C-alpha positions in Angstrom: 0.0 0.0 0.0 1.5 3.0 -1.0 1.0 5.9 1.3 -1.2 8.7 0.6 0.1 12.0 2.0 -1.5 13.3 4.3 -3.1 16.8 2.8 -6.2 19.7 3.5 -7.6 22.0 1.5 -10.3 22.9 4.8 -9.8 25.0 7.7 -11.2 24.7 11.5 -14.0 27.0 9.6 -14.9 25.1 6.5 -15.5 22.1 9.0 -17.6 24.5 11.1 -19.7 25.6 8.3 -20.2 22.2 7.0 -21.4 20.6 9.8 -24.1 24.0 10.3 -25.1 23.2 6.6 -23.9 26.8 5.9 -21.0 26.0 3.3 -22.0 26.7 0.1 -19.0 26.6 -1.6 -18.4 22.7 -1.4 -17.1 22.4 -4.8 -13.7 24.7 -3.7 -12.8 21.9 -1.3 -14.9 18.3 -1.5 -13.7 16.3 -4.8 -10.8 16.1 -6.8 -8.5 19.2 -7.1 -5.0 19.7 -8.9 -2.2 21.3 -6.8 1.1 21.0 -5.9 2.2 20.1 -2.4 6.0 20.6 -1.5 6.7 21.5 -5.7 5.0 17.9 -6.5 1.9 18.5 -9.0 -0.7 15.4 -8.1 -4.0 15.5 -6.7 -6.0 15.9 -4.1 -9.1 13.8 -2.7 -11.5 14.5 -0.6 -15.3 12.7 0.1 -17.8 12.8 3.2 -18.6 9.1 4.3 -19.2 9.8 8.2 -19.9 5.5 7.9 -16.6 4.2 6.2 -14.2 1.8 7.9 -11.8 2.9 5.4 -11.8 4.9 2.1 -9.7 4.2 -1.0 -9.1 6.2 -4.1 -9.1 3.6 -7.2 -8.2 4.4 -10.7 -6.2 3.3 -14.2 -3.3 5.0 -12.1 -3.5 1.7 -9.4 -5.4 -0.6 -11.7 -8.2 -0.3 -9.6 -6.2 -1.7 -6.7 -8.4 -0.2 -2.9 -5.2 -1.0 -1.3 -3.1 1.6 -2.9 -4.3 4.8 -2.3 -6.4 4.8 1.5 -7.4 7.8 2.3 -7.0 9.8 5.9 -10.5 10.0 7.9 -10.3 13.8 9.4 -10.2 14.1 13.7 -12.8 16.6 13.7 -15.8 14.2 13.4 -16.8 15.8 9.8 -17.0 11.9 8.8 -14.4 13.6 5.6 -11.8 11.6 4.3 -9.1 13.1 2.3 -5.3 13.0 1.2 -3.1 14.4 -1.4 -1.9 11.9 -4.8 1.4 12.9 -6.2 2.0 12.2 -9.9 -1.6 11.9 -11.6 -3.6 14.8 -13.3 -6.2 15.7 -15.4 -8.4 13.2 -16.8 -7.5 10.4 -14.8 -10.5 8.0 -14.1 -11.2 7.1 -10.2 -13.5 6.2 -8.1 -14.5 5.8 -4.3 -14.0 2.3 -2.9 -15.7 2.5 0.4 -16.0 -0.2 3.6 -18.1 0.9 5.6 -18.7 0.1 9.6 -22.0 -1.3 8.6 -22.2 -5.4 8.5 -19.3 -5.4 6.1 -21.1 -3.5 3.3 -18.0 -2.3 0.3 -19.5 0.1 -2.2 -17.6 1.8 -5.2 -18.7 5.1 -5.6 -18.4 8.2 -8.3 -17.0 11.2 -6.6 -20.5 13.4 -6.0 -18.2 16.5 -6.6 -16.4 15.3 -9.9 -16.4 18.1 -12.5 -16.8 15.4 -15.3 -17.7 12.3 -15.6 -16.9 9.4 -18.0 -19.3 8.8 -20.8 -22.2 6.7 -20.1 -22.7 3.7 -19.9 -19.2 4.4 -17.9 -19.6 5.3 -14.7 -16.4 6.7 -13.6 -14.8 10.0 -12.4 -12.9 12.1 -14.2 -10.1 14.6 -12.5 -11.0 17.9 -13.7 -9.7 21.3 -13.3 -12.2 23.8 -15.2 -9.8 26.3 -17.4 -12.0 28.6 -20.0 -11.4 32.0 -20.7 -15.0 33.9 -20.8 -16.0 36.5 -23.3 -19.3 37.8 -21.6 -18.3 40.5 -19.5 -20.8 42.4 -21.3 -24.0 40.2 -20.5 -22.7 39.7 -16.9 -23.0 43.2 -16.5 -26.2 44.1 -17.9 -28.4 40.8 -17.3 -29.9 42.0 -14.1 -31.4 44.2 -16.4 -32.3 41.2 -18.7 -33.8 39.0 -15.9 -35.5 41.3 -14.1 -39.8 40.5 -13.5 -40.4 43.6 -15.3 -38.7 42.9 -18.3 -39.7 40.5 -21.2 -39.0 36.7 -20.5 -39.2 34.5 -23.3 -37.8 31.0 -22.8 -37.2 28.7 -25.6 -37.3 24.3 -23.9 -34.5 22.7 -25.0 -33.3 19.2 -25.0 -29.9 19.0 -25.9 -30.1 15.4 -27.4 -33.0 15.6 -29.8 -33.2 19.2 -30.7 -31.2 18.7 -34.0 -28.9 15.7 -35.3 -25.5 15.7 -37.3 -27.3 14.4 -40.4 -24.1 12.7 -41.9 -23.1 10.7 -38.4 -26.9 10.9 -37.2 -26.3 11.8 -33.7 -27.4 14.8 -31.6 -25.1 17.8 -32.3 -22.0 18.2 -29.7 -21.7 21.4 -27.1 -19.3 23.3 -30.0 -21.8 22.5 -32.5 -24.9 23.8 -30.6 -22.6 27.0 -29.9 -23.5 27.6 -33.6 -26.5 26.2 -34.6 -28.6 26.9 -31.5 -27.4 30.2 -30.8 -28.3 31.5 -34.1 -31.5 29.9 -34.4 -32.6 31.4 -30.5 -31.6 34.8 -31.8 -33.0 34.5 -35.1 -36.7 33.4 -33.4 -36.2 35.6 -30.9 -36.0 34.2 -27.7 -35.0 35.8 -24.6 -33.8 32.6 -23.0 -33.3 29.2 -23.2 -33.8 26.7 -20.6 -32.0 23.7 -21.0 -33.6 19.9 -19.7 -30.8 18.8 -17.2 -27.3 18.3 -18.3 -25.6 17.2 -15.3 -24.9 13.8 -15.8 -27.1 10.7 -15.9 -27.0 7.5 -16.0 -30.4 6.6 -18.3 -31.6 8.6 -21.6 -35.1 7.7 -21.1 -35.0 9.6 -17.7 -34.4 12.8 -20.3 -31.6 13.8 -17.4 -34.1 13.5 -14.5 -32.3 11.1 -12.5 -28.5 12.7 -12.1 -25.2 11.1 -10.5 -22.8 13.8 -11.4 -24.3 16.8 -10.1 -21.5 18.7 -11.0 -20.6 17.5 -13.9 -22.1 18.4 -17.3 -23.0 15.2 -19.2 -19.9 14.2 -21.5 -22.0 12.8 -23.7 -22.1 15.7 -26.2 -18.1 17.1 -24.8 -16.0 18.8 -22.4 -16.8 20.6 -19.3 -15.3 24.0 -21.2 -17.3 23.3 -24.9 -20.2 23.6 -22.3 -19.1 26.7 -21.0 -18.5 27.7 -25.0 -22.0 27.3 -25.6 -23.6 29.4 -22.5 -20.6 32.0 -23.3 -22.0 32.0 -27.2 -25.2 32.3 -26.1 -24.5 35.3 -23.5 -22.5 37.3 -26.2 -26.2 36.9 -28.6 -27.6 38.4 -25.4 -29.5 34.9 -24.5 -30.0 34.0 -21.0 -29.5 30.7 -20.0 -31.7 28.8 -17.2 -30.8 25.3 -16.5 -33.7 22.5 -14.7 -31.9 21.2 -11.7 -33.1 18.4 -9.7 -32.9 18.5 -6.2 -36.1 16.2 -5.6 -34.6 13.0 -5.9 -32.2 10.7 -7.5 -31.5 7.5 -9.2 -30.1 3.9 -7.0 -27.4 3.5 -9.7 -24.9 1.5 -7.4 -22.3 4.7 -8.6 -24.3 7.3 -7.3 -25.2 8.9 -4.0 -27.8 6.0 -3.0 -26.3 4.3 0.2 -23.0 6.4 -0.4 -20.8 5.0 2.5 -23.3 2.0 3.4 -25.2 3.9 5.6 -28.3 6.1 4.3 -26.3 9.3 3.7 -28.0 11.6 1.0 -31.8 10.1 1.0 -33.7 10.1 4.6 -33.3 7.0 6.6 -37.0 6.5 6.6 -38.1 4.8 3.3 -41.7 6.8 4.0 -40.0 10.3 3.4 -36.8 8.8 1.4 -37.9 6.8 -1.5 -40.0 7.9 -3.8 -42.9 5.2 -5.5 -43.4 7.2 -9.0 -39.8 7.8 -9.8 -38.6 4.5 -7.9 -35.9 7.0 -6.9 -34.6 8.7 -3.5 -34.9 11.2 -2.0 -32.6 13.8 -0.2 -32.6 14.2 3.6 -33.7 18.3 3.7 -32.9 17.9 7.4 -29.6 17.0 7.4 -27.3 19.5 7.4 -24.2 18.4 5.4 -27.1 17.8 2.6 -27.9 20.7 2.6 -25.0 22.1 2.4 -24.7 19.9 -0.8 -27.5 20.8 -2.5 -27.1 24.5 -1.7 -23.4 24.7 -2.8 -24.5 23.0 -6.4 -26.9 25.2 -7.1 -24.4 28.1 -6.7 -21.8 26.4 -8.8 -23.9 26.4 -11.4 -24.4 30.2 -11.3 -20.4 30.5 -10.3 -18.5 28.8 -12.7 -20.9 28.2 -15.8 -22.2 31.7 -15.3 -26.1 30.6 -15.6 -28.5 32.9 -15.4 -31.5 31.4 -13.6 -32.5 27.2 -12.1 -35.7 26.2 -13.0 -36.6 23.5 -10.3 -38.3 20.2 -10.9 -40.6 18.3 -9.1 -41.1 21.2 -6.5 -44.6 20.1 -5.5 -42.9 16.5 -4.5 -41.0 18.0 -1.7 -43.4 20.1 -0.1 -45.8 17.7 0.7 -45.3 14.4 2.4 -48.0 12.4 1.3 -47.3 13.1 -2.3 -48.0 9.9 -4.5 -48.7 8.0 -1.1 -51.7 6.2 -0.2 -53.1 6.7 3.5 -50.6 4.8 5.9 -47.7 5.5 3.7 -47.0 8.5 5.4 -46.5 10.3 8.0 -47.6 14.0 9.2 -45.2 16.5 10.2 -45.3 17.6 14.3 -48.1 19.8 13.6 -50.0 16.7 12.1 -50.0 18.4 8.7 -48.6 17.2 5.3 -46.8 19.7 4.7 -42.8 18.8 4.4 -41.1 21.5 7.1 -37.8 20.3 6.2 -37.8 20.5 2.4 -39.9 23.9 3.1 -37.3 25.4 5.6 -34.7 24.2 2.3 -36.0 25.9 -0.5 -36.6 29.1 1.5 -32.7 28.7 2.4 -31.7 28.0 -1.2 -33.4 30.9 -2.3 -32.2 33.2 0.4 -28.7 32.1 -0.5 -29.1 32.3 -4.5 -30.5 36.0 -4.7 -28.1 36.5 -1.9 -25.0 35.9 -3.6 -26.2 36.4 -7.7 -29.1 38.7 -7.2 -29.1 39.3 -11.0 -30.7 35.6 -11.8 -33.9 34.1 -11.2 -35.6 30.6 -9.6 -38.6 29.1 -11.5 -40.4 26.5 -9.1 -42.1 23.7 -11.3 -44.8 23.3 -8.8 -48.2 22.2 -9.7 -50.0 22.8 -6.0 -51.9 25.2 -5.1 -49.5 25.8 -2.5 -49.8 29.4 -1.6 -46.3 32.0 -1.7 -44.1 30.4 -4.0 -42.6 33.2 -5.8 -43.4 35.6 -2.7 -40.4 37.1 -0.4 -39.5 34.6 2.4 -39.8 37.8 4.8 -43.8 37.0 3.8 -44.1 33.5 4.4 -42.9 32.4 0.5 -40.5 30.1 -0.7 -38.9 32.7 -2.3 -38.6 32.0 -6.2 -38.8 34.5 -8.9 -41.5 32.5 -10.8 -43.6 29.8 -10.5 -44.8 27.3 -13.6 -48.7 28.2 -14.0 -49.8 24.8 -14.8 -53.0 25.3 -13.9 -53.7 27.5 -17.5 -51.6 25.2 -19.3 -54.1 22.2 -18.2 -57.3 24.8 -18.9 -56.2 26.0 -22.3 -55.1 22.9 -23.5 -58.2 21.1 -22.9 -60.0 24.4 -24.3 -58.4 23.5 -27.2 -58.3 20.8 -28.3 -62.2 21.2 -28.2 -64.3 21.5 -31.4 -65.2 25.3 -31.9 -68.8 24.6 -31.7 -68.6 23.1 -28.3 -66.5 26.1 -26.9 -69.0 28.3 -26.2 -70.1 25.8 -23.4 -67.0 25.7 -21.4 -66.0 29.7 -22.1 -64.9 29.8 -18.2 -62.4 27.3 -19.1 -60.0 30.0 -20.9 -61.4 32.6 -18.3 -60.4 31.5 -15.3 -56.7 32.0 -15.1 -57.4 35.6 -15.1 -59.0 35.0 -11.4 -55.7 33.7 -9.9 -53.4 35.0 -12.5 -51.5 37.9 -9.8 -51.0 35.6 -7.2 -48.0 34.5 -8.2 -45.3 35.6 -10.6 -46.8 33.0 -13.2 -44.7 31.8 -16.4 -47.0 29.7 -19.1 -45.4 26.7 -19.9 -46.0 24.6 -22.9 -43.6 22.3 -21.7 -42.2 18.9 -23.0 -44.2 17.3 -20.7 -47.3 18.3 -22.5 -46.0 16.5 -25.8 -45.3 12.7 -24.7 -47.3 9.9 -23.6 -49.9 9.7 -26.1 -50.9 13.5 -25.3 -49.6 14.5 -29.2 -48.1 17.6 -30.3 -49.1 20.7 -29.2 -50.2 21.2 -32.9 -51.5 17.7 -32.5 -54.2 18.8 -30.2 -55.8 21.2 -32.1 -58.8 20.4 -33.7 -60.2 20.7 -37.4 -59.0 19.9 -40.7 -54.9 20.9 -41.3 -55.6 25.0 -42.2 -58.0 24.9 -38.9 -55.4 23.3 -36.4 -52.5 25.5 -37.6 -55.0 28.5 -37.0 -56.0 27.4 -33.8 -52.3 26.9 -32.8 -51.3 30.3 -34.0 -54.3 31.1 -31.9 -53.2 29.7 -29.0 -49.9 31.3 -29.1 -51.2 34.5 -29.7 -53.2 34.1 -26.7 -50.2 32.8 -24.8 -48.1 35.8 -25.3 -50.2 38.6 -24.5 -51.6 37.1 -21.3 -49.9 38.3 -18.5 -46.1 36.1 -16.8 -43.5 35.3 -18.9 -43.6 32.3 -21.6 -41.8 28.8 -22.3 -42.9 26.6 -25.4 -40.7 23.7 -26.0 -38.4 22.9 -28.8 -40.9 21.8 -32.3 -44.2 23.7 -30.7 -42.5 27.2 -32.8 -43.1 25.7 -35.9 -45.9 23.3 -35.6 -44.0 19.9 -35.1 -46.9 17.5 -35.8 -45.5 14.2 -34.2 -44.9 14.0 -30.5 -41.3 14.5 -28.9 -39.1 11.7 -29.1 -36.1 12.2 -27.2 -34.2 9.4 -29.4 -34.1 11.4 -32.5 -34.1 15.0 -34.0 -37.3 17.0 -34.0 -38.6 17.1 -37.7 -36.8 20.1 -39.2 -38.0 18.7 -43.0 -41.7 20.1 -42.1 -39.9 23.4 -42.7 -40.5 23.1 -46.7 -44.2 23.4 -45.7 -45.7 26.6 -46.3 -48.0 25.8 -42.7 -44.7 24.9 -41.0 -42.8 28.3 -42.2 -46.2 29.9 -41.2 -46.1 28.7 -37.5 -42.4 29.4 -37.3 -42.7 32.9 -38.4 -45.6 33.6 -36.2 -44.2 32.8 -33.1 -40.9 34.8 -34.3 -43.2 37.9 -35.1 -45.0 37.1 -31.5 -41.7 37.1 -29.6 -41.0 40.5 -31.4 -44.2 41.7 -30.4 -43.4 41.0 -26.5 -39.8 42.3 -26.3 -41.3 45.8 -28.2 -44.2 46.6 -26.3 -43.5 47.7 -22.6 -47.8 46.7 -22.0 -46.8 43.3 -22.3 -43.9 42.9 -19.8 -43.5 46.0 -17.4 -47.0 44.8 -15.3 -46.8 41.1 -16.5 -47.1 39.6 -12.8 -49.3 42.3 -11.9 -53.3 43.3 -11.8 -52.6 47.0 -12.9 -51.4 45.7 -16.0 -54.1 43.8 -17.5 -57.9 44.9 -17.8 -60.7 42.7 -19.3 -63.3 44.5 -21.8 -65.3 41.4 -22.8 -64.8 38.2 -20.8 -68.7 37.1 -21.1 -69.3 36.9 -24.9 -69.3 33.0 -24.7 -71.8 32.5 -27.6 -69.3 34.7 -30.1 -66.4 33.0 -27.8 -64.3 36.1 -28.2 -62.1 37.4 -25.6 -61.0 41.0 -25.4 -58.6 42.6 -22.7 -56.1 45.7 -22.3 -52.2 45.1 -21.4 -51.0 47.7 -20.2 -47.2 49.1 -19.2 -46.3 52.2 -17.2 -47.2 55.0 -19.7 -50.5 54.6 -21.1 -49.9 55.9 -24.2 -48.3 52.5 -24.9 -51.6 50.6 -23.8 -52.5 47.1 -25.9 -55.8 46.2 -26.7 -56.0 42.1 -27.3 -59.2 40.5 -29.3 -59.2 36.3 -29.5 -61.8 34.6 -31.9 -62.1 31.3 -30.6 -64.6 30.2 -33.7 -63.7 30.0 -37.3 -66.1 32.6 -37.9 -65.5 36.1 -39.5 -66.6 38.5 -37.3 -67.0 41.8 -39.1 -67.9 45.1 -37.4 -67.8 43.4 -34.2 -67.9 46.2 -31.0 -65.2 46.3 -28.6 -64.7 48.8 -25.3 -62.5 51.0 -25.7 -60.7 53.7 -22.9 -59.0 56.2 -24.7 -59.7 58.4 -27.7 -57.4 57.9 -30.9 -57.4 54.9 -33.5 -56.8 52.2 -33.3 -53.5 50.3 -35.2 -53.4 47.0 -36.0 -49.8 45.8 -34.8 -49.9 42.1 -34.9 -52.8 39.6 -36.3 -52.4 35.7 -36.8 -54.5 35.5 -39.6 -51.9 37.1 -41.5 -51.2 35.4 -45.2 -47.4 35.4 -44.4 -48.3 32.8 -41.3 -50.6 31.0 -44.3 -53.7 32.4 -42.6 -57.1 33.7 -45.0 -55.4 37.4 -44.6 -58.4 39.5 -43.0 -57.0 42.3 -41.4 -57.6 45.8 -40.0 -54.8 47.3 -42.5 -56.3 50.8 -42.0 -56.6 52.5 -38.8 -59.7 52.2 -37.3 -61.5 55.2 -35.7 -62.5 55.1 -31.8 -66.1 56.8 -31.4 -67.2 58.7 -28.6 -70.0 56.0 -27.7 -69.4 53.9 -24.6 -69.2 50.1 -24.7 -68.6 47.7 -22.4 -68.8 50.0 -19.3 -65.9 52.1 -21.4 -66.2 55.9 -22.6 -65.2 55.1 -26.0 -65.8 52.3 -29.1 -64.8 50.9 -31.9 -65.8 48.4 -35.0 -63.4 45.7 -35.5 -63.1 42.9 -38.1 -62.2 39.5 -36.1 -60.5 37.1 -38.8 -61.5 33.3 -38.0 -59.4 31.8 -35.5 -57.0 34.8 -34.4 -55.5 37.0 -32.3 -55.1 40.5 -33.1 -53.4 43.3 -31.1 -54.1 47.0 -31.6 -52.0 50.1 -30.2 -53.7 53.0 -29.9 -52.1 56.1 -31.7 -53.9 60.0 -31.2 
């Protein structure tokens, strides 16, 4: 056995803060770390497993030999092993080989920390030092601006592995390649942001990157840890945000991963009630325990550190509040209070929060949460959780199902595309059309339309229309911009051929032309998460099914008025409300022939008469082309 010197990159303090759950910055001291000790370049180790007997470092360099490289437990009682390795360097492959105090039990572990990981279905470590130069001073200084609730927030769903393939090799594009093609097709569509399905590694491609093992490390199978950082850099310098999903919920039982780390129940709670989790057939993390936490915590900020990422969007959220979530009476247990609620996950997310906007007050958290949990994007100082925005899947469900409706029927279930409007301010909502909403036998967003094929693409431009000038920000997954008919399949390239197709184009160049619309007109993001920003005229014409509301910013010379057609039926001279004098100017319509719709249109402007409607002072007469939205400004 060759001796391992004897080596620590953590003071009296670090141990402190660890054991408190306060140290956030686990990365700078837990894993693998070149340095030299004494003028000898090598490596240092360093793992938590508080229930080893003894802790080996195994790797090519020993031949996977757990008697040449033991590690040193600390005396502090951290339960930290650690040493220093002279001689090896970057991209060595290793692994934890742990014997734990428990009945004999030997596990061989990935490194939790490790900064890459080998390609799956490998399951080693990789030693990794990140070195990359970044070019985005520019967006790191001004994206505050960029993320901020009162600007426009525009997220284009991306999954890395099926958005586009290398036709000549067939297989999904590499991190270099998507700093290319990606970036330019974001910018070109318009997007504000991208949010990016995990890429942490994982273990399964049907989990879509759900079920991680290298939290740390972004998945090798599409390049380096720096071509990653290329591609968020690329996209920073095109003035694109980037929000990546992160999964603190749970995780997979891989024998490499955290599950039963050092033989003992380390990372998921003890207690297979509150640990395991039946849906996912996963585990989950113990929120109560501190070092965990301080895990979890420190992740999330190394995200935001070293990739520079602009915002988390986190999964599963409504899984952690809630103890009896997926569990049948007597397969749970209530907190002290008796309740369901989860206190300890609770008392977590308010801490990760706290911490984020602490440290990088210039991103934003997105809570996937499907409750009706109350205070999830409200301050913790109020009783919240904290995040900047919460999912509103409660007016995806509602206009989804509106949708995919026959127009004759709608006028019988008009509250359905209403009622967001009567919770819509109490939270800061985003509108997800998500990937969730395009697997399973649930189709295509286009899919779900109904009609024959010039019907369903108007009712989709529709829909979009009506998505993005409703009040919260927007996400639409990767295909819905231009109509993609099949569902997602994550094994293969989304169907870029339907872009010969005049309907395709048509869909694409709407939902360009709608992002446009957003990002130039203040009345459609400086109030977006509030009720002073949106005003209905006409929410009770259910026989007409028509819709009609104001957005509106901070001057109110800059006010939108919003008309939706629900039927195929040409409305001309229809009335609308109308609260300031002027004319009105058409400024974007769906029906347009460029997005292959019949072309009605209000080309002139149309004069507002001094004659009250729908309790407003003024009125005007309106054509409504079948199946649209159109948005007029209102110019003196």
């Amino acid at each position: 056995m060759q001796k391992v010197q004897a080596h620590s990159l953590f003071t009296d303090f670090d141990i402190q803060l660890f054991k408190a759950g306060k140290h956030f910055k686990l990365y700078e001291k837990l894993g693998s770390h070149i340095i030299k000790v004494d003028d000898t370049k090598g490596v240092y180790f360093a793992v938590w497993a508080p229930s080893a007997k003894s802790v080996s470092v195994i790797g090519d360099f020993n031949y996977w030999n757990d008697n040449e490289h033991q590690l040193h437990v600390r005396w502090d009682g951290s339960g930290i092993w650690e040493g220093f390795i002279p001689n090896i360097s970057q991209g060595e492959k290793y692994k934890y080989k742990i014997h734990s105090h428990h009945n004999g039990i030997v596990t061989e572990k990935a490194d939790p920390y490790a900064k890459r990981s080998e390609h799956p279905p490998n399951t080693a470590s990789e030693v990794w030092d990140l070195n990359y130069s970044w070019k985005d001073k520019d967006w790191m200084g001004y994206r505050k601006d960029k993320n901020a609730l009162d600007k426009p927030y525009s997220v284009y769903e991306v999954h890395l592995g099926s958005w586009k393939f290398d036709t000549k090799d067939n297989r999904p594009l590499s991190y270099v390649e998507l700093a290319d093609n990606l970036v330019s097709y974001v910018k070109e569509m318009g997007f504000t942001h991208v949010e990016l399905m995990p890429i942490m590694e994982y273990p399964y491609d049907p989990s879509w990157g759900y079920q991680l093992t290298g939290y740390f490390a972004p998945t090798s199978r599409f390049g380096y840890p720096e071509d990653f950082m290329l591609l968020v850099d690329k996209l920073h310098q095109h003035d694109i945000g980037v929000i990546l999903d992160w999964v603190p919920s749970h995780f997979p039982e891989d024998a490499h991963g955290l599950g039963f780390f050092d033989g003992s129940h380390l990372y998921e709670h003890p207690d297979r009630r509150r640990g395991y989790h039946p849906d996912w057939k996963s585990l989950i993390f113990n929120y109560g325990r501190n070092e965990v936490r301080s895990f979890l915590i420190s992740n999330a900020l190394f995200w935001l550190d070293k990739y520079h990422i602009d915002g988390l969007r986190v999964d599963a959220v409504a899984s952690m509040l809630y103890l009896d979530y997926s569990r049948e009476d007597g397969e749970w247990e209530p907190n002290k209070y008796g309740e369901r609620e989860n206190l300890e996950a609770i008392s977590f997310l308010q801490e990760l929060n706290e911490t984020i906007y602490k440290d990088f007050p210039d991103v934003q958290t997105i809570a996937e949460e499907s409750t009706a949990y109350t205070g999830v994007s409200k301050p913790i100082s109020h009783g919240g959780l904290g995040f900047g925005m919460k999912w509103m899947m409660g007016w995806m469900h509602d206009t989804l199902d509106y949708f995919k409706k026959e127009s004759v029927y709608r006028k019988y279930h008009h509250n359905d595309i209403t009622f967001s409007m009567t919770y819509a301010f109490t939270e800061n909502f985003m509108l997800p059309l998500s990937h969730d909403e395009v697997v399973y036998g649930k189709h295509s967003i286009r899919g779900r339309m109904q009609g024959d094929e010039w019907q369903q693409v108007a009712n989709l431009k529709l829909l979009y229309g009506y998505m993005f000038t409703h009040p919260g920000t927007k996400l639409l997954f990767m295909g819905g911009e231009f109509g993609q008919t099949a569902e997602w399949n994550f094994q293969q390239s989304l169907d870029w051929h339907l872009l010969q197709y005049d309907y395709h184009k048509g869909v694409q160049q709407c939902v360009k032309d709608l992002n446009a619309l957003y990002t130039t007109y203040p009345a459609l993001y400086e109030k977006q998460f509030s009720q002073e920003g949106f005003e209905w005229i006409e929410h009770n014409d259910s026989e007409a099914c028509v819709l009609s509301y104001i957005r509106k910013g901070h001057d109110t010379k800059n006010d939108l008025i919003v008309i939706c057609n629900m039927t195929p039926v040409l409305r001309e001279n229809y009335k609308i409300g109308v609260h300031q004098k002027g004319k009105l100017k058409e400024v974007f319509n769906s029906d347009l022939k460029k997005y292959c719709g019949s072309g009605v249109s209000n080309t002139k402007p149309i004069k507002i008469d001094d004659l009250g409607w729908h309790f407003k002072d003024y009125s005007a007469m309106v054509s409504l082309p079948p199946l649209s939205t159109i948005v007029f400004s209102i110019k003196n």
